[in-house]
XYZ file of C-alpha atoms in Angstrom:
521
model
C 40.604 -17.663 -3.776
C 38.208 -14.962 -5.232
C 37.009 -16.050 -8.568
C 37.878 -13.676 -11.450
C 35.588 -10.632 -11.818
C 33.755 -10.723 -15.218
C 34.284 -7.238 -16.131
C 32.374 -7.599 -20.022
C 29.200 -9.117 -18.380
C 28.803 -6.736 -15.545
C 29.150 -3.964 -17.907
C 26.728 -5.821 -19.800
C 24.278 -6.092 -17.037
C 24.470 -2.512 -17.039
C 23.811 -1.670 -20.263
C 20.656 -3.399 -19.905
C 19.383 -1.336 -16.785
C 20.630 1.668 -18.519
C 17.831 0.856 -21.458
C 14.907 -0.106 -19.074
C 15.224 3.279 -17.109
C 15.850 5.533 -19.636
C 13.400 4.491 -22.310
C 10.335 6.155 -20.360
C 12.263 9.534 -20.331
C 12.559 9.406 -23.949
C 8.600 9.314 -24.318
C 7.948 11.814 -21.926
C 10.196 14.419 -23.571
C 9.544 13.364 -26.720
C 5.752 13.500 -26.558
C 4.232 16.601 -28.375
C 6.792 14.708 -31.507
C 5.076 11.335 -31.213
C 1.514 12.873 -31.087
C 2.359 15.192 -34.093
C 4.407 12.722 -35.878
C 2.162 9.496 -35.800
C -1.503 11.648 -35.745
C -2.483 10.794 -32.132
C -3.038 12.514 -29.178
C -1.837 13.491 -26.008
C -3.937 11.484 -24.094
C -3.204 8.483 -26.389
C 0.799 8.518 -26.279
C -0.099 9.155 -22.409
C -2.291 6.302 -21.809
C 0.689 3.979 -23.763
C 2.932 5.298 -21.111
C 1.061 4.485 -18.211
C 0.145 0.897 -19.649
C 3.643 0.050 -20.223
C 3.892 0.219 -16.093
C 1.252 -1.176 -15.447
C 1.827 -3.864 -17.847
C 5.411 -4.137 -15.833
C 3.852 -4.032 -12.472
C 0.412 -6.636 -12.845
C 3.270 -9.217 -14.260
C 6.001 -8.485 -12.711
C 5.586 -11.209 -9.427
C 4.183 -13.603 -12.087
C 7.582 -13.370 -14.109
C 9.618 -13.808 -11.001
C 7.873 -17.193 -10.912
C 8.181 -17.937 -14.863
C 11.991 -17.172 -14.453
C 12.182 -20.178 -11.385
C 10.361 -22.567 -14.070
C 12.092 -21.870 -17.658
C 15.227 -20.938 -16.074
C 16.850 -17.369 -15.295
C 18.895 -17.049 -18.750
C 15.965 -17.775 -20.737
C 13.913 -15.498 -18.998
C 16.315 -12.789 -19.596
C 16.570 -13.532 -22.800
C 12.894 -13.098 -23.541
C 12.818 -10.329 -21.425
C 15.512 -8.510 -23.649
C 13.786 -9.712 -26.847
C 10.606 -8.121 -25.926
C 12.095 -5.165 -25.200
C 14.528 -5.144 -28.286
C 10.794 -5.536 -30.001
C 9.205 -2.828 -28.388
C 12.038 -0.219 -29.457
C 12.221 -1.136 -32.980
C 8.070 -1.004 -32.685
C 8.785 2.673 -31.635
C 11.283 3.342 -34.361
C 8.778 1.794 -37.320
C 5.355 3.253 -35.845
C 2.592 4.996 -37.796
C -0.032 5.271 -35.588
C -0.867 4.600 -31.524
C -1.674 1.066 -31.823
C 2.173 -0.700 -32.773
C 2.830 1.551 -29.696
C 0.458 -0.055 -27.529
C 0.600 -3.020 -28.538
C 4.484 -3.501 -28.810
C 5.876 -0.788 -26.826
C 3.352 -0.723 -23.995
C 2.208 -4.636 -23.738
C 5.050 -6.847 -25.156
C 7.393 -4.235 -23.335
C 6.128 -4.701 -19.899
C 5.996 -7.636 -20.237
C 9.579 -7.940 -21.325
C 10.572 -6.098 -17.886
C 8.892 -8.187 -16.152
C 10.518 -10.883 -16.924
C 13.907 -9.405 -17.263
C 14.511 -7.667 -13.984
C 13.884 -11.248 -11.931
C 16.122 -12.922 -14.096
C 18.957 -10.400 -14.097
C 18.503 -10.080 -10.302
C 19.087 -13.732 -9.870
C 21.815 -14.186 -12.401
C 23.785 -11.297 -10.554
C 23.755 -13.569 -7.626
C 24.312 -16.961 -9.550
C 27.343 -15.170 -11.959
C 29.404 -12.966 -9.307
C 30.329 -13.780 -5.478
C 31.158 -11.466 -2.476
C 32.537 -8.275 -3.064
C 32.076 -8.852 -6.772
C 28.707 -9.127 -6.185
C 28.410 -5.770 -4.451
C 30.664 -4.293 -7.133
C 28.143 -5.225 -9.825
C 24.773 -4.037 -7.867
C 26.672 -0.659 -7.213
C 27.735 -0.629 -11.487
C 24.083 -1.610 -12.071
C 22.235 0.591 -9.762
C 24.581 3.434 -10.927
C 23.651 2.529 -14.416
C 20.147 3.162 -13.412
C 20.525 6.622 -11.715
C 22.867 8.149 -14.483
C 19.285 7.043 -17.338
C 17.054 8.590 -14.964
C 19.167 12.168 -14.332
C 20.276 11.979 -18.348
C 17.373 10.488 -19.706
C 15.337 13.791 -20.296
C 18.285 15.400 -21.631
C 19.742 12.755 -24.458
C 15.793 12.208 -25.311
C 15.423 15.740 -26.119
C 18.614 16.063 -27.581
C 17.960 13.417 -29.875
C 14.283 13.949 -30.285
C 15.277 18.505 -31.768
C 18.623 17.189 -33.655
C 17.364 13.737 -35.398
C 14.215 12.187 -34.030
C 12.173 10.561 -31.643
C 12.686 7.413 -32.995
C 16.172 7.536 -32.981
C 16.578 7.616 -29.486
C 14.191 3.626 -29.815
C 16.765 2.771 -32.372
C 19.730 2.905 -30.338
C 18.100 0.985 -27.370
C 17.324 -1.782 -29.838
C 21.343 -1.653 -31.146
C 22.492 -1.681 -27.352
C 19.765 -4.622 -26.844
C 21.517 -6.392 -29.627
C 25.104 -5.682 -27.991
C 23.332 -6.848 -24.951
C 22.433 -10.373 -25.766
C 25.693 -10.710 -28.259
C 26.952 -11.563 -24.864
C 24.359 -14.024 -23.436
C 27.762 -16.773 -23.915
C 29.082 -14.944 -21.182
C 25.956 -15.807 -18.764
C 26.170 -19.111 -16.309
C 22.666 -20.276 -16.041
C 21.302 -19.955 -12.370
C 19.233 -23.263 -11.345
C 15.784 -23.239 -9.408
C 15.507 -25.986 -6.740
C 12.266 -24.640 -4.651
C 8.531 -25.306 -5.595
C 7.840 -25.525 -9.047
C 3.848 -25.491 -8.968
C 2.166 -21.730 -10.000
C -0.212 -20.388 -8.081
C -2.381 -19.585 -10.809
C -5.376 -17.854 -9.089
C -3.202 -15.479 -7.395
C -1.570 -15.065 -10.404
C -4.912 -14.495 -12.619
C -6.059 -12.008 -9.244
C -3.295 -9.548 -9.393
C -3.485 -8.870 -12.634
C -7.203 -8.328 -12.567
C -6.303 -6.121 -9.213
C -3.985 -3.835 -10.443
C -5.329 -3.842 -14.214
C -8.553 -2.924 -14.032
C -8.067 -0.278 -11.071
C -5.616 1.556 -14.007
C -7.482 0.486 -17.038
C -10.476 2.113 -15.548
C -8.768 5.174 -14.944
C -7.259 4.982 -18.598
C -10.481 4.479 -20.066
C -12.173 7.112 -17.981
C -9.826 9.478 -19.813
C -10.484 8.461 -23.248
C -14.269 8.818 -22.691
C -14.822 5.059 -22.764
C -17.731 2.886 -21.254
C -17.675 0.705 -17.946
C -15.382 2.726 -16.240
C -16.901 1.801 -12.893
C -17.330 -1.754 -13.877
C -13.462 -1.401 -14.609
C -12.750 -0.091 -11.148
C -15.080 -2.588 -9.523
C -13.116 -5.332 -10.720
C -9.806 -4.005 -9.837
C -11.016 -3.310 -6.216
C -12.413 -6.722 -6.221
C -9.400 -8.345 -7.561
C -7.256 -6.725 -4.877
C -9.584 -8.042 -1.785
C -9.376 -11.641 -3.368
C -6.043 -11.518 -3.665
C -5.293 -10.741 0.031
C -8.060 -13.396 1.065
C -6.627 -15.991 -1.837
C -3.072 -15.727 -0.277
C -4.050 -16.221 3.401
C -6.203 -18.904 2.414
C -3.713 -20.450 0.282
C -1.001 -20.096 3.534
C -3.182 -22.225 5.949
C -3.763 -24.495 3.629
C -0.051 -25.249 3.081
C 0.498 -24.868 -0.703
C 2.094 -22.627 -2.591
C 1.042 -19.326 -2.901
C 2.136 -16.349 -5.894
C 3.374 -13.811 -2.564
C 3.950 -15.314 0.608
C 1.997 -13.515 3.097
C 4.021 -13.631 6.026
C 6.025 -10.954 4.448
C 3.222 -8.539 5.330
C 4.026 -9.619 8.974
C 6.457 -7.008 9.259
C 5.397 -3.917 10.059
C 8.688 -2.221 8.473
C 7.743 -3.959 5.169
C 4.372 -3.276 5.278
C 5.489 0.632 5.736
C 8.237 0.615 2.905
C 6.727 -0.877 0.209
C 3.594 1.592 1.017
C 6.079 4.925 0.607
C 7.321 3.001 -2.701
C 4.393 3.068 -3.860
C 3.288 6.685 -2.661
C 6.952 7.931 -4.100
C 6.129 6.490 -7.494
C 2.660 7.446 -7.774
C 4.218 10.937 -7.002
C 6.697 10.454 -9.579
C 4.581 9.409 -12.578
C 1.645 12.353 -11.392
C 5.216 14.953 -11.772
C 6.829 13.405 -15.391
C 3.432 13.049 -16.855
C 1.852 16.734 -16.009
C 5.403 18.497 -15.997
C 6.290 17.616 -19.927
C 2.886 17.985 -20.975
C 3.129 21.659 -19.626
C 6.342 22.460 -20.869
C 5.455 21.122 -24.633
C 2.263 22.358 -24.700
C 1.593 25.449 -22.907
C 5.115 26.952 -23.060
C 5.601 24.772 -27.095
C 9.276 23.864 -26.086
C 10.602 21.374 -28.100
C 11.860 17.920 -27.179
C 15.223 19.906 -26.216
C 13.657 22.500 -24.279
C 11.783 20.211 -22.596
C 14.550 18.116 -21.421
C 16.655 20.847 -20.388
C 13.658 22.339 -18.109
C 13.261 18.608 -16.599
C 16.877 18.576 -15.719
C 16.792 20.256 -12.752
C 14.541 17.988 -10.977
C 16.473 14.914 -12.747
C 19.833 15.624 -11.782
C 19.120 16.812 -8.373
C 17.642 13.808 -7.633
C 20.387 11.898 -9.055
C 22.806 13.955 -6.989
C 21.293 14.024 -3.600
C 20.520 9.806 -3.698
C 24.030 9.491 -4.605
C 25.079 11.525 -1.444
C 22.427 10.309 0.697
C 23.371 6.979 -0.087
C 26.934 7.466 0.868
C 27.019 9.851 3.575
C 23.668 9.418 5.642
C 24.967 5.867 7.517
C 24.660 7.977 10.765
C 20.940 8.734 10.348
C 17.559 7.228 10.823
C 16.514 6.235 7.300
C 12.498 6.896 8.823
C 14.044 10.384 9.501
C 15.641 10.910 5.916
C 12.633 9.392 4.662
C 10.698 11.974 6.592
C 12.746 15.007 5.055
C 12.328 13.859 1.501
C 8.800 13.515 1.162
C 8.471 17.131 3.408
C 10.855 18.315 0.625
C 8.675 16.388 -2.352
C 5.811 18.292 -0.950
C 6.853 21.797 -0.853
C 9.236 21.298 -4.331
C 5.394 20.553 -5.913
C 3.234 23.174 -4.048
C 5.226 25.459 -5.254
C 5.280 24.071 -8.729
C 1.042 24.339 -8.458
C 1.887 28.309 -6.983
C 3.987 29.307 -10.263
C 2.400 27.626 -13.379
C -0.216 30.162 -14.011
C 2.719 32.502 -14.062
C 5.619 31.521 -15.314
C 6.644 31.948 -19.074
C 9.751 29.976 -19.094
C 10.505 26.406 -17.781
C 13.376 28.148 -15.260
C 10.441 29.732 -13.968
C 10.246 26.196 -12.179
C 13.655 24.906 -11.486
C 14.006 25.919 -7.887
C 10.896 24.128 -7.205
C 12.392 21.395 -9.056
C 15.433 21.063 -7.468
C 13.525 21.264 -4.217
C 11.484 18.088 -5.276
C 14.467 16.299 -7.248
C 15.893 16.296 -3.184
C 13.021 14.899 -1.733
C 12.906 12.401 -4.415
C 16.499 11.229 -4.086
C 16.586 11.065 -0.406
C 13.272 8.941 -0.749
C 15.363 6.625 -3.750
C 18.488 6.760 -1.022
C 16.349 5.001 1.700
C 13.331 2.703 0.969
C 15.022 0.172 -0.871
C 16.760 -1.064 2.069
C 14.432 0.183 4.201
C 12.052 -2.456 2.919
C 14.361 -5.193 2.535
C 15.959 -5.487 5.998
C 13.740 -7.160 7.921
C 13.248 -10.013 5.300
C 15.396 -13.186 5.425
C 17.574 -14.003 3.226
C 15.738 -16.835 1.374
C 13.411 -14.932 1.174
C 14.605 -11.610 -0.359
C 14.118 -12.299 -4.184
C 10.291 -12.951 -3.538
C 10.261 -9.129 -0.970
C 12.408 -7.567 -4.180
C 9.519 -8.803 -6.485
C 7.074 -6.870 -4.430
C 8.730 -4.150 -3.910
C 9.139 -3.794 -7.570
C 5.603 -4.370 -8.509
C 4.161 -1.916 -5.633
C 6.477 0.762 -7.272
C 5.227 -0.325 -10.890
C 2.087 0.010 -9.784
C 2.241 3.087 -7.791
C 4.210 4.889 -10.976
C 1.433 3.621 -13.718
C -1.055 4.618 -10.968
C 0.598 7.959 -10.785
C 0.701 8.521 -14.655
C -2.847 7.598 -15.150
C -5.036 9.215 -12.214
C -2.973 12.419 -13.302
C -3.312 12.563 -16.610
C -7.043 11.955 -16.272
C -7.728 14.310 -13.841
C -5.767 16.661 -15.694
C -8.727 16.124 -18.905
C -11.379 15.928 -16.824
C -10.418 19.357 -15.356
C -9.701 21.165 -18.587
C -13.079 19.624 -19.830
C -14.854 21.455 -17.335
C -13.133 24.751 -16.805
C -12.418 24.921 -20.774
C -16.649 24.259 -20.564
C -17.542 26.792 -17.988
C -15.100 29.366 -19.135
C -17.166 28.928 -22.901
C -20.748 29.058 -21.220
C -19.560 32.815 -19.652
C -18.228 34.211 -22.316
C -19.864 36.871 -24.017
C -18.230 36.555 -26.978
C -18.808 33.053 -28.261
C -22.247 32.755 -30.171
C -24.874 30.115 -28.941
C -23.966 27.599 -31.402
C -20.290 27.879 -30.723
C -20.557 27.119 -27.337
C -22.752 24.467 -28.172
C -19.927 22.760 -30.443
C -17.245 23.182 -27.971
C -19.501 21.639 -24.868
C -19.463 18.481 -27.723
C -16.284 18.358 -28.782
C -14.907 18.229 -25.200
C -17.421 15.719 -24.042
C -16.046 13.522 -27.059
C -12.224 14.305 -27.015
C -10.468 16.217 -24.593
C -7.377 17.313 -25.045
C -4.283 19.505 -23.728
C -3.324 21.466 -26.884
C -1.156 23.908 -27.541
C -2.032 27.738 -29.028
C -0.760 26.944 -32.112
C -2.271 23.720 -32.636
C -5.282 25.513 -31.538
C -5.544 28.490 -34.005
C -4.522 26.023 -36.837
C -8.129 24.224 -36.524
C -10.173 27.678 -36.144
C -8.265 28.953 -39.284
C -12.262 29.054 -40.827
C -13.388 31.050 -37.531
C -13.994 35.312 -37.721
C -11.185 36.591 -35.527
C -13.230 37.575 -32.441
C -14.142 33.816 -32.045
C -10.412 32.906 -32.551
C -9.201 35.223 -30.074
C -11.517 34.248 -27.385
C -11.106 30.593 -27.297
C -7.349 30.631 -27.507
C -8.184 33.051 -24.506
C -9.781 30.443 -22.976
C -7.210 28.192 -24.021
C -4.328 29.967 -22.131
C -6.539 30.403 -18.952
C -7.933 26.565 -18.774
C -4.817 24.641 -19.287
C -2.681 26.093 -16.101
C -5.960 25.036 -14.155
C -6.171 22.104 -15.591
C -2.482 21.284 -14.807
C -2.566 22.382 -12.097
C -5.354 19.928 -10.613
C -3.272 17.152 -12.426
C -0.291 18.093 -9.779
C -3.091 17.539 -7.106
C -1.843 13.706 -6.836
C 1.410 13.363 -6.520
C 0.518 16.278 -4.109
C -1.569 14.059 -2.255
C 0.348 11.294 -2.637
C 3.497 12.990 -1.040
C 1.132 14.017 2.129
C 0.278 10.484 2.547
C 3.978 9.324 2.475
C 4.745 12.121 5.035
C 2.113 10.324 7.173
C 3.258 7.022 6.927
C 6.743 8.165 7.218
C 5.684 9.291 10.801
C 4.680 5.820 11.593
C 8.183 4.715 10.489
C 9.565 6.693 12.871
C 8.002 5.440 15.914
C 8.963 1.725 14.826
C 12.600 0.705 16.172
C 15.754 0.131 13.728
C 16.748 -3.200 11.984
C 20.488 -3.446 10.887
C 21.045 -3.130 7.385
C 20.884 -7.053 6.112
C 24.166 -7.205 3.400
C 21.427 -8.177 0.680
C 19.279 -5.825 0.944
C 22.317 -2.957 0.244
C 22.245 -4.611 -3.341
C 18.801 -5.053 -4.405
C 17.939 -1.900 -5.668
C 16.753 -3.429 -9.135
């Protein structure tokens, strides 16, 4: 007899998903708010974002593993908790650091731990075809935050506030775990010893190749030392795993999953897909708020075309493209990803409107979906089915990676270039005195930042007019540069997954394993 389907906690479930996925959007929209609200920066409320997925990524195997120990409840629990304390962090902040500290950190670390433990407590709470049912609710909860996430952020951001939008994930946190009486515990009967060193290694991997980046961008010290140790960390890693194989004891990733060369392939374009994802939402709203000034509205609105598309075409893909290769559609997408974006980099300089950009957008919204449509199961297929929670883990922390990569590597690329054309441009002017140009050269080498026109004439209020008029000149011609040489990565990044997606090609099919059409957590 098919056990009764537990409508209240699946919508539950949802609800949850629904908050992790859409509270990114409502930072990126809402960022030229935050920096003006709270007195920070650009690159500040930027560097927050791309820490919080880091933060995700570098923990997220290691809270797979803390979920087996403590139990999957509790881990959820604490996962929701330290998200609920991240959003009302958001809602009460005065200045960067709450943000970083309680939004970025504590936050991550929250989704770490939560999407392991609500992966495993579908399976424990729901059987067969209720199963399914709830995986297609939750994954559909996931798409609607990312095609609507722009749009209720900037909506809520122009009518209220930005912190509004933070409030109401903390309220829907709270209806959340009002219903944790509803949750049956899911027990852990495997190894129960951590692999510590692999543990401590991918963190120090993935953290200090981002860090470095981040820190590179606020003008910080040891940047290569940073780097070194993230490279390092990576190698060991690998080497610490194999080692840790032979020798027979537990390790934090089994490595035999790397044995397939489908796996090895999909969790690669996962990580190329996200990496061109967080390049695109960290360059695209900076742009939009401040070289065009749109508000958090505007903003939104502009975003939507690439949003919804790609909510639209995964949904379709998903349902209608049985009959084709997935290598093939993955093929298509990121060929579609890479045009959408090069002709994004064609029409910046010249566009004075964000419809300027939506056909481009839609055109890389379609890539995008057909990519989310695919790799999921793509990945997971060859993997047996004991095995499939630890191949989910990694899939999700090559993605987290991949989409912190994406948000940093842009965004300070995107400085560094406006440093040195906003320098350059100075140094030929004929217009700027000596001493002028000599102040800006410091100023950039200390702080660099995107800022808009307005912002802009408000500091050289003191200036005669000639010098006013010539650096907001310079102003207007650096920044579309400087954005545009942001959009290099996720440029590049799209290239490389065309490449790989060739490989997938030539590699033969796998049938579709019935858990892997689920885990798209």
């Amino acid at each position: 007899m098919e056990p009764v389907f537990n409508r209240r906690l699946a919508i539950l479930l949802a609800m949850a998903m629904f908050v992790l996925v859409v509270d990114t959007s409502l930072m990126n929209v809402s960022i030229s708010a935050v920096v003006q609200d709270i007195d920070a920066t650009v690159s500040g409320v930027q560097s927050a974002i791309a820490l919080e997925a880091l933060v995700s990524a570098a923990f997220i195997l290691i809270g797979g593993k803390v979920a087996d120990l403590i139990g999957r409840k509790l881990a959820y629990t604490l996962g929701l908790c330290a998200y609920g304390v991240g959003a009302v962090a958001m809602t009460l902040a005065q200045s960067i650091l709450p943000i970083i500290v309680f939004w970025a950190v504590i936050g991550g670390i929250g989704a770490a731990l939560l999407l392991p433990g609500m992966q495993a407590l579908i399976h424990g709470n729901f059987e067969g075809a209720a199963q399914k049912r709830v995986y297609a609710l939750v994954g559909a909860s996931a798409a609607i935050a990312a095609a609507v996430g722009p749009l209720i952020g900037g909506f809520l951001t122009t009518a209220l506030s930005w912190r509004v939008g933070f409030l109401m994930e903390a309220l829907i946190i709270l209806v959340v775990l009002s219903g944790l009486g509803l949750v049956k515990d899911v027990p852990y009967a495997g190894p129960r010893r951590i692999d510590l060193v692999g543990a401590l290694l991918s963190v120090l991997g993935m953290g200090g190749l981002v860090l470095g980046i981040l820190v590179w961008q606020e003008g910080g010290e040891a940047v290569g030392a940073l780097i070194a140790v993230g490279l390092v960390g990576l190698g060991s890693l690998a080497y610490w795993l194999v080692r840790r194989k032979r020798s027979g004891r537990p390790a934090l990733v089994d490595p035999v999953l790397f044995e397939s060369p489908h796996f090895r392939l999909g969790i690669s374009s996962q990580m190329l897909q996200q990496i061109a994802l967080g390049g695109a939402m960290i360059t695209l709203p900076i742009y939009l708020q401040m070289v065009l000034e749109y508000n958090a509205l505007e903003a939104g609105l502009s975003l939507a075309p690439l949003s919804l598309s790609m909510f639209a075409v995964s949904m379709l893909a998903g349902r209608r493209a049985a009959h084709r290769r997935a290598p093939t559609i993955v093929r298509l997408g990121f060929a579609l990803l890479i045009v959408g974006i090069a002709v994004v980099l064609v029409v910046v300089p010249r566009a004075d409107s964000g419809w300027a950009l939506a056909p481009a957008l839609v055109v890389t919204g379609s890539g995008l979906g057909l990519l989310v449509s695919q790799l999921n199961n793509y990945t997971l297929a060859p993997i047996e089915e004991e095995r499939v929670s630890e191949a989910a883990a990694v899939n999700s922390a090559a993605g987290s990676f991949g989409l912190s990569f994406g948000l940093a590597f842009s965004g300070a690329i995107m400085l560094a270039a406006l440093s040195a054309t906003f320098t350059s441009m100075a140094n030929d002017s004929t217009v700027l005195p000596p001493d002028d140009k000599a102040q800006v050269a410091e100023a950039l080498e200390d702080d660099a930042q995107v800022m808009s026109n307005t912002q802009l004439e408000q500091q050289l209020a003191g200036e005669p007019a000639a010098v006013q008029d010539e650096i907001v000149r310079i102003n207007t011609d650096a920044r579309p540069r400087a954005l545009q040489i942001g959009l290099l990565v996720p440029l590049l990044a799209a290239l490389a997954g065309l490449v790989t997606s060739f490989r997938m090609v030539r590699l033969p099919d796998l049938e579709t394993k019935s858990h892997a059409e689920g885990l798209e957590l």
